[in-house]
Short mmCIF file of C-alpha atoms and ligand atoms in Angstrom, two decimals:
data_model
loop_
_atom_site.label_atom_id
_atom_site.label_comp_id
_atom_site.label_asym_id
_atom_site.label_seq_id
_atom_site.Cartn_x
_atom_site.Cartn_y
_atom_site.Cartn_z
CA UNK A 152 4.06 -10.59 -14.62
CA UNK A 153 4.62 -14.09 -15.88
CA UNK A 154 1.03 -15.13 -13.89
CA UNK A 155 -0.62 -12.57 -16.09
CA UNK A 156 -0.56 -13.49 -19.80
CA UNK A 157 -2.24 -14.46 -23.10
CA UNK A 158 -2.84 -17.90 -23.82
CA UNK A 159 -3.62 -17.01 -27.38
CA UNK A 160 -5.94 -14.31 -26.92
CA UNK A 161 -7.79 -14.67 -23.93
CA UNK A 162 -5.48 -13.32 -20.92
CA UNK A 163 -4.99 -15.50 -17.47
CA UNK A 164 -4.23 -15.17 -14.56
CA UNK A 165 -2.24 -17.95 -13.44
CA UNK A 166 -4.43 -21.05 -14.57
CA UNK A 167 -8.00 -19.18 -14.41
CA UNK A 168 -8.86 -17.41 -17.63
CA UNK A 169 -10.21 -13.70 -16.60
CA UNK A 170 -12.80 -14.27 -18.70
CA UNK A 171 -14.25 -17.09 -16.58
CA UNK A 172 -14.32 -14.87 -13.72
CA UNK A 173 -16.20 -12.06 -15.06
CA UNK A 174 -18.56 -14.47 -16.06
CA UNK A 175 -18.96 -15.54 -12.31
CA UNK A 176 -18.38 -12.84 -10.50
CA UNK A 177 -19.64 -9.63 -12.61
CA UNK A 178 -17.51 -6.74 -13.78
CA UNK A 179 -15.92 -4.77 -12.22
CA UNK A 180 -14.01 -6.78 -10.25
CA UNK A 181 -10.29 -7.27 -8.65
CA UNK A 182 -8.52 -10.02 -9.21
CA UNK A 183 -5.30 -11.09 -7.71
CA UNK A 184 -2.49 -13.83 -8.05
CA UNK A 185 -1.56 -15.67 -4.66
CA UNK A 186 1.71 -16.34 -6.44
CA UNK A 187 2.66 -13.22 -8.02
CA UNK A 188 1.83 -11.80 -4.00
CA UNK A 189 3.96 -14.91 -2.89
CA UNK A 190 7.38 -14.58 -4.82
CA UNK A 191 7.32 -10.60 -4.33
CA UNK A 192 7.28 -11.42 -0.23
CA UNK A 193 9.98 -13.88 -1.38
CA UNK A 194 12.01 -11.44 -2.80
CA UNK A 195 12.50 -9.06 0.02
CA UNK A 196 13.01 -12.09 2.33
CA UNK A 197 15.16 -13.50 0.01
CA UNK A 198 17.25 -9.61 0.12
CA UNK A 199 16.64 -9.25 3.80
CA UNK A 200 18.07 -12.54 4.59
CA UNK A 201 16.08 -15.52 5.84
CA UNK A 202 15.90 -14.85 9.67
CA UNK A 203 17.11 -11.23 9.70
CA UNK A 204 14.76 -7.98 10.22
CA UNK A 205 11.19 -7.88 10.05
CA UNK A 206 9.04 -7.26 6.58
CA UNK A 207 6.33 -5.21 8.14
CA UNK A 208 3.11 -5.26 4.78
CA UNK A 209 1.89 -1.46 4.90
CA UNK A 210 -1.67 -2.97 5.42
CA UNK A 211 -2.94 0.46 3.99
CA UNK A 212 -2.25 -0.70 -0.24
CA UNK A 213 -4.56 -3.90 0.39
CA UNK A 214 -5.92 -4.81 3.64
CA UNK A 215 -8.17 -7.50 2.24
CA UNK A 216 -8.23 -10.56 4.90
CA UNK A 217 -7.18 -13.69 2.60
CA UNK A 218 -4.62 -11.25 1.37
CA UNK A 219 -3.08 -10.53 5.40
CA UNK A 220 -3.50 -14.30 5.98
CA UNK A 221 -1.23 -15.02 3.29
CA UNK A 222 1.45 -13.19 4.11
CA UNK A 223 0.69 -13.94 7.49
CA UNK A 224 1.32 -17.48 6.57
CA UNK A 225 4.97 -16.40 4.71
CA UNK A 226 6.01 -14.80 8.54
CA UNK A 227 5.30 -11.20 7.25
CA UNK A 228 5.04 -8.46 10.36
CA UNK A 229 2.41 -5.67 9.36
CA UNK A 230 2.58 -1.79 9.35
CA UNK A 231 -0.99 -0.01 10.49
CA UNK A 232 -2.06 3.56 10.37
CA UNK A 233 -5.54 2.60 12.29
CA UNK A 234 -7.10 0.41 14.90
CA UNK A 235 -9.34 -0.77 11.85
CA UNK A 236 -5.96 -2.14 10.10
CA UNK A 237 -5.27 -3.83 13.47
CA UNK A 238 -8.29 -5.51 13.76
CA UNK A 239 -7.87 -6.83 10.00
CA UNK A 240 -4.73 -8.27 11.05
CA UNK A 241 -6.10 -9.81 14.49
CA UNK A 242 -8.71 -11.32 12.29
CA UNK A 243 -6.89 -12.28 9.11
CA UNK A 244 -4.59 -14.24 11.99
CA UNK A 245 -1.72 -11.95 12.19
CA UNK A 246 0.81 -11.64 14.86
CA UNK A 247 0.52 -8.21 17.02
CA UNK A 248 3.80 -8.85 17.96
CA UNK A 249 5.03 -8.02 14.54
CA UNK A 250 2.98 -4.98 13.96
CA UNK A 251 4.31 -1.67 13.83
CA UNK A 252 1.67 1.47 14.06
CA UNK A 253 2.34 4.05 12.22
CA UNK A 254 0.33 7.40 11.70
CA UNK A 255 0.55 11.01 13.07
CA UNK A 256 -3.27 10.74 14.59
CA UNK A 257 -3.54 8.01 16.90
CA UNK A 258 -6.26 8.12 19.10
CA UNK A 259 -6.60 7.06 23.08
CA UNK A 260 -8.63 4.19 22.43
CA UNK A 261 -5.81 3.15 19.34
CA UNK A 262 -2.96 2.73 21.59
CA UNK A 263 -4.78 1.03 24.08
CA UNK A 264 -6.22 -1.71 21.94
CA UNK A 265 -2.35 -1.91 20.18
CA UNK A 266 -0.73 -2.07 24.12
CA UNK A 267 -3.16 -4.46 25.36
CA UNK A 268 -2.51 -6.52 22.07
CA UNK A 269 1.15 -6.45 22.53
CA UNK A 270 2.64 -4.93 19.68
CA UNK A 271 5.94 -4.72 17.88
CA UNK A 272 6.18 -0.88 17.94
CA UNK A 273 4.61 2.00 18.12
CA UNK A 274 5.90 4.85 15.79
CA UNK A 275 5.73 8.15 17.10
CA UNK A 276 5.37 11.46 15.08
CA UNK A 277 4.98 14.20 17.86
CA UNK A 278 5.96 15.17 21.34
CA UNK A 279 2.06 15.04 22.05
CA UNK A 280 1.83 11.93 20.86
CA UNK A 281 4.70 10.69 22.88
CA UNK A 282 3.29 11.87 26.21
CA UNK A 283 -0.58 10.90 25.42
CA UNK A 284 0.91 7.54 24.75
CA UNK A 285 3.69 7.52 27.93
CA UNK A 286 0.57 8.21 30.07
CA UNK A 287 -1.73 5.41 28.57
CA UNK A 288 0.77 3.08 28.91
CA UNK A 289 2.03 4.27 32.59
CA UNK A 290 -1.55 4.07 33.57
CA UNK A 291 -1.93 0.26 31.98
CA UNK A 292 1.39 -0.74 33.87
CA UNK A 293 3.03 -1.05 30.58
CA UNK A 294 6.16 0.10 28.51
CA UNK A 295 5.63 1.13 25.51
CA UNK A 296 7.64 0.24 22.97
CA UNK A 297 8.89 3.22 20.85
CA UNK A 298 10.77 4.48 17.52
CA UNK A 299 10.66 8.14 17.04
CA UNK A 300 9.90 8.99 13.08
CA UNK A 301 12.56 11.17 11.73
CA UNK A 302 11.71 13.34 8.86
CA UNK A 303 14.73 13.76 7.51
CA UNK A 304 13.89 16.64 5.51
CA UNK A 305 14.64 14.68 2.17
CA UNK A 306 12.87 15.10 -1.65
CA UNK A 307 11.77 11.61 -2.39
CA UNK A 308 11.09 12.42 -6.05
CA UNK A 309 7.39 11.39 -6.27
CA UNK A 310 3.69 12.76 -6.63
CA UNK A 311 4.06 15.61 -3.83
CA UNK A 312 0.76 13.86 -2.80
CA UNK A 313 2.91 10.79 -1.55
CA UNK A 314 5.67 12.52 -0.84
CA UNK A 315 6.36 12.55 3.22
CA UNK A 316 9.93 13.25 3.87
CA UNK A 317 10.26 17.02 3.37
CA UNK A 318 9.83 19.47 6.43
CA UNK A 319 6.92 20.93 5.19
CA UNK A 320 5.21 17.48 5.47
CA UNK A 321 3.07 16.82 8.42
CA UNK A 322 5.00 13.35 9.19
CA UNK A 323 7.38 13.01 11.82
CA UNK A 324 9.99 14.86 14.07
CA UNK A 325 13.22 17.01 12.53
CA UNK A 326 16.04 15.14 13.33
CA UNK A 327 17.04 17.53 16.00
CA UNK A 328 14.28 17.14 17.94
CA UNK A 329 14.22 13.53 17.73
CA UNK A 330 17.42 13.34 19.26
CA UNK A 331 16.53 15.66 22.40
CA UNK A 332 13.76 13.50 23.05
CA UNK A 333 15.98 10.27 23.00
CA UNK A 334 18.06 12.17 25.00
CA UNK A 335 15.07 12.54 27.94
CA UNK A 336 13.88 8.95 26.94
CA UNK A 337 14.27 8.26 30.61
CA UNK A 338 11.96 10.98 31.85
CA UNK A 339 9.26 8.64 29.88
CA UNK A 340 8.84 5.58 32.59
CA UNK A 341 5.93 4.10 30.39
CA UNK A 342 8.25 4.17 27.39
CA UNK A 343 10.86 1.79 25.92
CA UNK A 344 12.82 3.48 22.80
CA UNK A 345 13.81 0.62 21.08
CA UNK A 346 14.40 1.96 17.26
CA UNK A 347 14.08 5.08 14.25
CA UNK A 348 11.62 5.07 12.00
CA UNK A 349 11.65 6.78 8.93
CA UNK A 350 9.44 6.46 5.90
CA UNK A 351 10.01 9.40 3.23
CA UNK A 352 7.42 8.80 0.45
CA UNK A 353 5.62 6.50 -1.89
CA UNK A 354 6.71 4.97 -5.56
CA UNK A 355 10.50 6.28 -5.33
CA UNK A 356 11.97 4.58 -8.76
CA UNK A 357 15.39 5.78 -7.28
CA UNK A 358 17.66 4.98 -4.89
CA UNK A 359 19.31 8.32 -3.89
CA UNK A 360 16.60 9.50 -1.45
CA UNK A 361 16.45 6.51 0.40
CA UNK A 362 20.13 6.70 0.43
CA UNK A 363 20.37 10.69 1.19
CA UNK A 364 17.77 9.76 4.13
CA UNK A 365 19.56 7.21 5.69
CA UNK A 366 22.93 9.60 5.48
CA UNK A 367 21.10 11.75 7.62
CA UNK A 368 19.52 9.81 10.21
CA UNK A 369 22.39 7.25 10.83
CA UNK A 370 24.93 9.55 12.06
CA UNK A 371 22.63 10.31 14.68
CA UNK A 372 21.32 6.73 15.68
CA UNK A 373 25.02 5.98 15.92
CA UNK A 374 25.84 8.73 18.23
CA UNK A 375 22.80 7.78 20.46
CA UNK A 376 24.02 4.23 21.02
CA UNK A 377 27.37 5.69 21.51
CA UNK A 378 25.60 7.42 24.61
CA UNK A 379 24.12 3.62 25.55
CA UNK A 380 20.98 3.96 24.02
CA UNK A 381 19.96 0.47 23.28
CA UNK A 382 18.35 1.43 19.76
CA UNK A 383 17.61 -2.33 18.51
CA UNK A 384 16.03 -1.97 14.56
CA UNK A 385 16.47 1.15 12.24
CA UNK A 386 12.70 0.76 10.69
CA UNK A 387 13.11 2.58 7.01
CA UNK A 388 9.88 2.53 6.10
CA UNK A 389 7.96 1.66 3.12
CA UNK A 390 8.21 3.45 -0.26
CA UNK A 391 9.94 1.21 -2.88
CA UNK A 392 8.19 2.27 -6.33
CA UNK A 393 6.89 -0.15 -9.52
CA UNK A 394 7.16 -0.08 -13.08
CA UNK A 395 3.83 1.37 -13.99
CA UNK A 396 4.46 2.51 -17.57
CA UNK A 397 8.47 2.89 -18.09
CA UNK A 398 9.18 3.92 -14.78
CA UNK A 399 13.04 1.64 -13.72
CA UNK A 400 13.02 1.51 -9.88
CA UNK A 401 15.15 -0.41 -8.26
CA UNK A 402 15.35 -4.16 -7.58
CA UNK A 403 14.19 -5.25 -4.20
CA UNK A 404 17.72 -6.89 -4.16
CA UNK A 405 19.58 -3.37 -4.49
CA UNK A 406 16.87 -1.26 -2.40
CA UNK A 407 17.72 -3.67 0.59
CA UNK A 408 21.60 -3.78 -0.63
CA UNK A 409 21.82 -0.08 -0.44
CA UNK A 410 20.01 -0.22 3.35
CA UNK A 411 22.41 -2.64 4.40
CA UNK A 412 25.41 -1.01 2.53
CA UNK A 413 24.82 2.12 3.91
CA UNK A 414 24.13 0.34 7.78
CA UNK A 415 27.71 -1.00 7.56
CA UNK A 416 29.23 2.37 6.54
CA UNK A 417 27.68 3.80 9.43
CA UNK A 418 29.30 1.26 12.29
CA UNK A 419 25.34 -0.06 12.69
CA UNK A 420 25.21 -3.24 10.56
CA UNK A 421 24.21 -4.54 13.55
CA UNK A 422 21.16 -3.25 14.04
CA UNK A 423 18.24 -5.12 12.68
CA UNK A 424 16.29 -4.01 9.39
CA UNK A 425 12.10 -3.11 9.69
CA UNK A 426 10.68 -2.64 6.25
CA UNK A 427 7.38 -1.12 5.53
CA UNK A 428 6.59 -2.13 2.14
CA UNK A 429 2.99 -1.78 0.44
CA UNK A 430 3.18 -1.05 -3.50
CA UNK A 431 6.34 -3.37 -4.00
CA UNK A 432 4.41 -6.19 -2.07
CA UNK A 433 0.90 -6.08 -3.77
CA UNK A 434 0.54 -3.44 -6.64
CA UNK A 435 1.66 -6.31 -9.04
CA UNK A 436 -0.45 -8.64 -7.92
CA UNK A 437 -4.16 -7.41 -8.89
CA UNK A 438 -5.48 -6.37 -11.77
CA UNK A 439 -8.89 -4.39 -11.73
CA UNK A 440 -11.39 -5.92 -14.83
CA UNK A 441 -14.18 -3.71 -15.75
CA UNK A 442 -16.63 -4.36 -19.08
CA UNK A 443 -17.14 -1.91 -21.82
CA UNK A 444 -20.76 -0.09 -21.40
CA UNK A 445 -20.77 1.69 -24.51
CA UNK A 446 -18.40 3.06 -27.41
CA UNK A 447 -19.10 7.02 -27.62
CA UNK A 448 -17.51 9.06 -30.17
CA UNK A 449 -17.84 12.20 -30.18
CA UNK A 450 -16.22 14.91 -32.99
CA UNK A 451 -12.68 15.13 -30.90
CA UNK A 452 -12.87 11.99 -29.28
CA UNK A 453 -13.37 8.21 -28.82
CA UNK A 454 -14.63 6.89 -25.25
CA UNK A 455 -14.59 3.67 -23.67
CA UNK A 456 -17.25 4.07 -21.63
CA UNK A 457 -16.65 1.48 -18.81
CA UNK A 458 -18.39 -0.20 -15.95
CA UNK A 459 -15.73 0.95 -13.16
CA UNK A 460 -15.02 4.35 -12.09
CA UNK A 461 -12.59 6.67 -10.10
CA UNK A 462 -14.64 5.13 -6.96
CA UNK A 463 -13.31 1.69 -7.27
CA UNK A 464 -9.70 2.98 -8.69
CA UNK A 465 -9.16 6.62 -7.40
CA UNK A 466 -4.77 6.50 -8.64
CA UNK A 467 -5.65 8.19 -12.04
CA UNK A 468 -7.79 10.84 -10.99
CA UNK A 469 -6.32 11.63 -7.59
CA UNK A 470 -2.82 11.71 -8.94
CA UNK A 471 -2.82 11.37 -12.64
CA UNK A 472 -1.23 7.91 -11.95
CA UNK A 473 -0.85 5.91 -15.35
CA UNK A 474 -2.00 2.44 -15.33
CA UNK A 475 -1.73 0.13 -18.01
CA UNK A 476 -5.05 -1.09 -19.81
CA UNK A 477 -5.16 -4.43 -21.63
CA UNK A 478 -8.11 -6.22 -23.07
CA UNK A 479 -9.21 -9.77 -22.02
CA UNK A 480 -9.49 -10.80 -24.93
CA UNK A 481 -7.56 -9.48 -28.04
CA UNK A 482 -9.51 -8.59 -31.38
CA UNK A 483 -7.58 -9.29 -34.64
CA UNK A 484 -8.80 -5.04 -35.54
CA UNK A 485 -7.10 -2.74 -36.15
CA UNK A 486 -6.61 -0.30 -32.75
CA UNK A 487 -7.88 3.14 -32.25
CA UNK A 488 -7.31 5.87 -29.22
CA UNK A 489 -9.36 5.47 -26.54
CA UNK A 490 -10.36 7.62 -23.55
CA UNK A 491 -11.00 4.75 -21.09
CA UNK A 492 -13.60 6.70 -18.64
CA UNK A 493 -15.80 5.37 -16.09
CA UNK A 494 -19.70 6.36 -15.35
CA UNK A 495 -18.87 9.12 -12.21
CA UNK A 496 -20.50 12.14 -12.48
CA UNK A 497 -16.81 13.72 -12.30
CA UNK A 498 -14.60 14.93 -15.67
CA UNK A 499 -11.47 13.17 -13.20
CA UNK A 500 -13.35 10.18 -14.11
CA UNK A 501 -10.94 9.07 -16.47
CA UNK A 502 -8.93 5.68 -15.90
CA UNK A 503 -6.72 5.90 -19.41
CA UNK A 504 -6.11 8.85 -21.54
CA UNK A 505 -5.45 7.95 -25.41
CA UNK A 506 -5.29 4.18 -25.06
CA UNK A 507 -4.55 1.94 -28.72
CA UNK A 508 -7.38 -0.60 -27.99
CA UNK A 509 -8.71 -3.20 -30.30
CA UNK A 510 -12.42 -3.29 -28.68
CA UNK A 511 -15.97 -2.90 -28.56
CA UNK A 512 -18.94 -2.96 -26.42
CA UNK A 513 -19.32 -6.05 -24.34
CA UNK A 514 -15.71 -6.58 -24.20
CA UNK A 515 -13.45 -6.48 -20.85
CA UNK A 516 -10.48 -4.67 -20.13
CA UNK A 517 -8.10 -5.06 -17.35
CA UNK A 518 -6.49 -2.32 -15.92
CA UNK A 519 -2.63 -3.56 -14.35
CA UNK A 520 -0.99 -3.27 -11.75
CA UNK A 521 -4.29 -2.73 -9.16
CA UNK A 522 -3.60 -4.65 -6.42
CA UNK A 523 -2.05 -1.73 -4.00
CA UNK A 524 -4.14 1.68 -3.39
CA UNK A 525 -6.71 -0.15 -5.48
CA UNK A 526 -9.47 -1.64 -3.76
CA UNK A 527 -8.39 -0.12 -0.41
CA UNK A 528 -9.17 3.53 -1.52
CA UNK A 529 -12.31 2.82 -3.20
CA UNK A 530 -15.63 4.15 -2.13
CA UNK A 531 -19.18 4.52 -2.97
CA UNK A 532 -19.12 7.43 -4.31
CA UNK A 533 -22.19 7.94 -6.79
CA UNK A 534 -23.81 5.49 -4.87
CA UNK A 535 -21.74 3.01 -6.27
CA UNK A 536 -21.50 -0.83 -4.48
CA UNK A 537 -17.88 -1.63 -4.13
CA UNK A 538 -16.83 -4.47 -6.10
CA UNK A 539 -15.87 -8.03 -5.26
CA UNK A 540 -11.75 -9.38 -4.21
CA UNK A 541 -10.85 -12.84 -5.84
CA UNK A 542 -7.91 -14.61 -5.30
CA UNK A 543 -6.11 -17.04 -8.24
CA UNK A 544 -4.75 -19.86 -6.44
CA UNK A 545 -3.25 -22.52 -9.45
CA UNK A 546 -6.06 -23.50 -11.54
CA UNK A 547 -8.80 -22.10 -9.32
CA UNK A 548 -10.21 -19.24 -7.72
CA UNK A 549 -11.64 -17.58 -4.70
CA UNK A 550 -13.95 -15.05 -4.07
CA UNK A 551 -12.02 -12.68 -1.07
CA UNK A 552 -14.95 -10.44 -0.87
CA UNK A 553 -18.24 -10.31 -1.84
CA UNK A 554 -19.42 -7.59 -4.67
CA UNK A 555 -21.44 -4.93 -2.28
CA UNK A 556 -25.06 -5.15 -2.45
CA UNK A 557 -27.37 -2.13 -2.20
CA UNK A 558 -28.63 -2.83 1.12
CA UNK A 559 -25.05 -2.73 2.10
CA UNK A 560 -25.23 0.52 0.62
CA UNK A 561 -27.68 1.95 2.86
CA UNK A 562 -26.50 -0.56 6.34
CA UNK A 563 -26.56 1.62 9.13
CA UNK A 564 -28.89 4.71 7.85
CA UNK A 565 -32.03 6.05 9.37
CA UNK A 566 -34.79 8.24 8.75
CA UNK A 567 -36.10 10.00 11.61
CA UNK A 568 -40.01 9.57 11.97
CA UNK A 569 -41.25 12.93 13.11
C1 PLP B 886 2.05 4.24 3.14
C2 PLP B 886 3.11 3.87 4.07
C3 PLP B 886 3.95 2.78 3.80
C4 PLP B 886 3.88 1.98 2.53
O1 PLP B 886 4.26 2.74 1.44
P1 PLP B 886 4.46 2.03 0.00
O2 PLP B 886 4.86 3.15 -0.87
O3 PLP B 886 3.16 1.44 -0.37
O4 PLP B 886 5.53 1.02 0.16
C5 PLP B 886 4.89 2.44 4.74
N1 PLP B 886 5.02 3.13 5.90
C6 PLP B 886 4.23 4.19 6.19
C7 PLP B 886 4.41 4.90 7.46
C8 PLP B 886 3.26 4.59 5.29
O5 PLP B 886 2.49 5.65 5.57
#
């Protein structure tokens, strides 16, 4: 987090003071490092090796465009769960060919816009899926190219809300099943199976499920290409957690060790390595700042009442996700608790319970660790405009996207004269 820090008590990010921006752009607003984003892309490649496997960004934790054209730039593939993602990543200058779609609910219209585009890999969750997207692709002249996602029945150890890798889980095949339908995977003649997917959960802060997952699924990827199935990439989907509050996941270094370690073991180190990673790329990387409306106290409590609410940053109230909250500029006074609570008509509102804060009213806070499942699950909830993107580049800044405006609230709506 060295590209967020105090420079006596005003906090930066990289060379730009946050202060500075909220004086441009308005609070709230998200503000990310280019380099912070940079050296985490670094560090898988660095892992992965420099021309091995394929780091497919889970465009779902940020799918701002400046943020895709960066990592664009670095060679990065991308993971999708819509055509909407897709068409971010056409736009932001992305590579289909290095897109992977994921998602059990792709439509007609999805995989034809993905085949005609050319893409990396389509990964399949159901048998209906397979043949919808055998016959699209038999009908376009096309094969398909296909891994089946395993759910290998595995407890990642998260929020049960992010949790995907346990059978009761709508995502992806049993195992079983997965391997009778690579076993008919010539009956499919628009279909080319060229890996496994797997992708078991979100923010895992521990190896052993990734490792316990792998165990299961490798066994059987070995005995398929045993039986000549020309499996090219095991594709182990995203999941690698962050340090929040105290949370002590795993280096990138020894997540991609452990995939490679356990590869080897298996008679596959071969194969080539698809990661889907979305929190470990960008979480670190933003920082959401919002300005304190009013100081309330009340006979139990003290509120920060702030200017951003569970519509621009839904992790706290959706899953009680802790995020640390840091003011932009420190006060010499002495701190008090805090409840740091937005305006939402909603008691989830809540973005910090019981928060030591030196503040008062005018002042800005920045809530850490915002750039993944931040901006990309807000909404407008309360009739709320969705607050601006900027990028920290050095010693200056861009604005990524453009604060909402209240006709951009209402774009598209019509009253029906009667
Ligand atoms: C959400 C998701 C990811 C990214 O997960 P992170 O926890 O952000 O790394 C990767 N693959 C699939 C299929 C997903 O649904």
């Amino acid at each position: 987090m060295t590209n967020f820090a105090y420079r006596d008590d005003r906090l930066f990010v990289e060379g730009v003071a946050v202060a500075e921006i909220a004086a441009t752009v308005g609070s709230p607003c998200y503000i990310y490092s280019k380099h912070t984003l940079y050296s985490a892309f670094r560090s898988f490649r660095d892992a992965l090796g420099p021309e091995e496997g394929l780091i497919c960004y889970a465009v779902k934790a940020n799918g701002n465009l400046a943020l895709l054209s960066a990592l664009a730039g670095l060679g990065a593939g991308f993971d999708i769960v819509s055509q909407g993602e897709l068409e971010r990543v056409v736009a932001a200058g992305g590579d289909a060919s290095r897109v992977v779609f994921s998602g059990v609910g792709k439509t007609e219209a999805e995989m034809r816009r993905a085949l005609a585009l050319g893409i990396h890999c389509f990964n399949v969750e159901s048998l209906p899926e397979l043949v919808r997207l055998n016959a699209i692709a038999e009908a376009m002249g096309l094969k398909a190219p296909v891994s089946l996602r395993v759910n290998p029945d595995v407890d990642a150890r998260t929020h049960p809300y992010i949790a995907t890798g346990l059978k009761e889980n709508k995502f992806g095949l049993p195992i079983a099943e997965a391997v009778a339908l690579y076993r008919k995977a010539a009956s499919f003649r628009g279909l080319r199976f060229v890996g496994v997917d797997c992708h078991i959960g979100s923010q895992l802060t521990d190896l052993r499920p990734f490792a316990d997952a792998l165990d299961r699924v490798l066994p059987e990827v070995r005995r398929l290409r045993e039986a000549g199935m020309d499996l090219e990439h095991i594709d182990v989907g995203g999941g690698l957690g962050i340090c929040y509050q105290d949370e002590t996941p795993p280096s990138v270094q020894a997540y991609v060790g452990l995939i490679k370690e356990r590869l080897a073991a298996h008679g596959l180190g071969a194969m080539n390595i698809l990661l889907e990673p979305g929190r470990a790329l960008v979480a670190a990387s933003g920082i959401l700042v919002t300005g304190i409306e009013y100081v309330k106290e009340t006979p139990d409590k003290r509120f920060a009442i702030v200017d951003a609410g569970m519509n621009d940053l839904i992790r706290p109230a959706l899953y009680g996700a802790w995020q640390r909250i840091v003011p932009v500029r420190k006060r010499p006074d002495q701190e008090l608790l805090y409840d740091v609570v937005g305006p939402v008509c909603e008691s989830a509102d809540v973005l910090g319970r019981g928060r030591s804060l030196a503040v008062k009213a005018g002042d800005f806070l920045a809530i850490c660790d915002a750039g993944a499942y931040g901006f990309s699950m807000s909404s407008q909830y309360n009739a709320r405009p969705r607050p601006p993107e900027v990028l920290v580049d050095g010693e200056r800044f861009h604005v990524i996207r453009d604060r909402e405006t209240y006709e951009d609230l209402m774009r598209g709506e019509h009253i029906p004269r009667s």
